[in-house]
């Protein structure tokens, strides 16, 4: 992968602006959840200035805050520039070309994907630099990647390897596919009790040797994921993260790469500052290293997990609105929002405007909202909820209005999960 010409990005990373702009003229589907019936068949361009609630949103309804999106994109871009790191935001969070275009406009260097299927979506919209943060273990996916790389010399992709078996599988599949370009890979360093990745320095070195012996792969860097065991930010947890990143750093210093531009990449949305501290600067003379962060949740932030753990002054941009359906007990409201509408894997939704309220449980289509301290929620009221972990809210919505500070539509973004 080529060296960038400016700190946060260059032309090769750009998304196809025309393909993204065309979405504004594509009619909304009749089955797009929560949108007013009068919007079905309309284009986002037709709806600029509209008020979804005045137009008859049926609820629940997911919306985005345009001002918060702008603030968060600018805040992250400024932080990355000051810390001397590149940003490849994880596209799995939103799978929205329109939101990704905002991230590229703010200087993102690449997009991160988790699967070949996600790469296919981004390629449909002209993205030309992708970090695929997994080892690819299926022959069909590898054949598709080989075809894309061979068809477009400007397309850049790097993925992970963490086993000699994976190296052998990838080499055989790429050979069978007739790949002409070698596939760039990073050896992945894992942690005990974590997710993927080599568990020992000896395993890391063996995988690296297997890559350099392959005529279908090219070793370009080292990858890791420091939050594989959780998102606690107490001193002991941060020390564990630093120790792990020290192993990633040691691998970069120890291995021999097949490029002059070595990539080291880590960084979810919790330990950005620790990653920047541990993986930038102080490299040996002659070793040119690019540190790439893969945060996905910064753009929308949230009201739960990342409000508690992010080191950056971000604003929550994602809201799910729902109606009060029932008040069966004095301190209990049942709300028209459930597991099919909002995330619950990293904490329950957070009610806004009800300082003593808390969501206690979700069913498929209901939220159990416990009230207290004079909180009022009448049957039929619209209530706003922040989310905890945006990744598993976005995938529940196909079309999401982006609203200005007056609650008027500036765009309707599509998601492609």
Short mmCIF file of C-alpha atoms in Angstrom, two decimals, residues 27 58 94 143 155 160 166 180 186 200 204 211 281 290 320 390 397:
data_model
loop_
_atom_site.label_atom_id
_atom_site.label_comp_id
_atom_site.label_asym_id
_atom_site.label_seq_id
_atom_site.Cartn_x
_atom_site.Cartn_y
_atom_site.Cartn_z
CA UNK A 27 -36.77 6.57 -4.26
CA UNK A 58 -45.16 5.74 12.43
CA UNK A 94 -22.93 2.00 9.72
CA UNK A 143 -11.13 -15.36 -5.78
CA UNK A 155 -7.36 -0.68 -5.74
CA UNK A 160 -4.78 -10.26 8.22
CA UNK A 166 -4.31 -19.67 6.87
CA UNK A 180 -1.65 -11.80 -10.77
CA UNK A 186 -0.49 -8.01 8.14
CA UNK A 200 3.06 -16.05 21.07
CA UNK A 204 3.94 -14.54 14.96
CA UNK A 211 4.00 -15.25 4.24
CA UNK A 281 7.26 7.55 17.32
CA UNK A 290 2.35 4.27 9.46
CA UNK A 320 -34.33 6.16 18.35
CA UNK A 390 -24.18 2.14 17.56
CA UNK A 397 -32.54 0.38 9.83
#
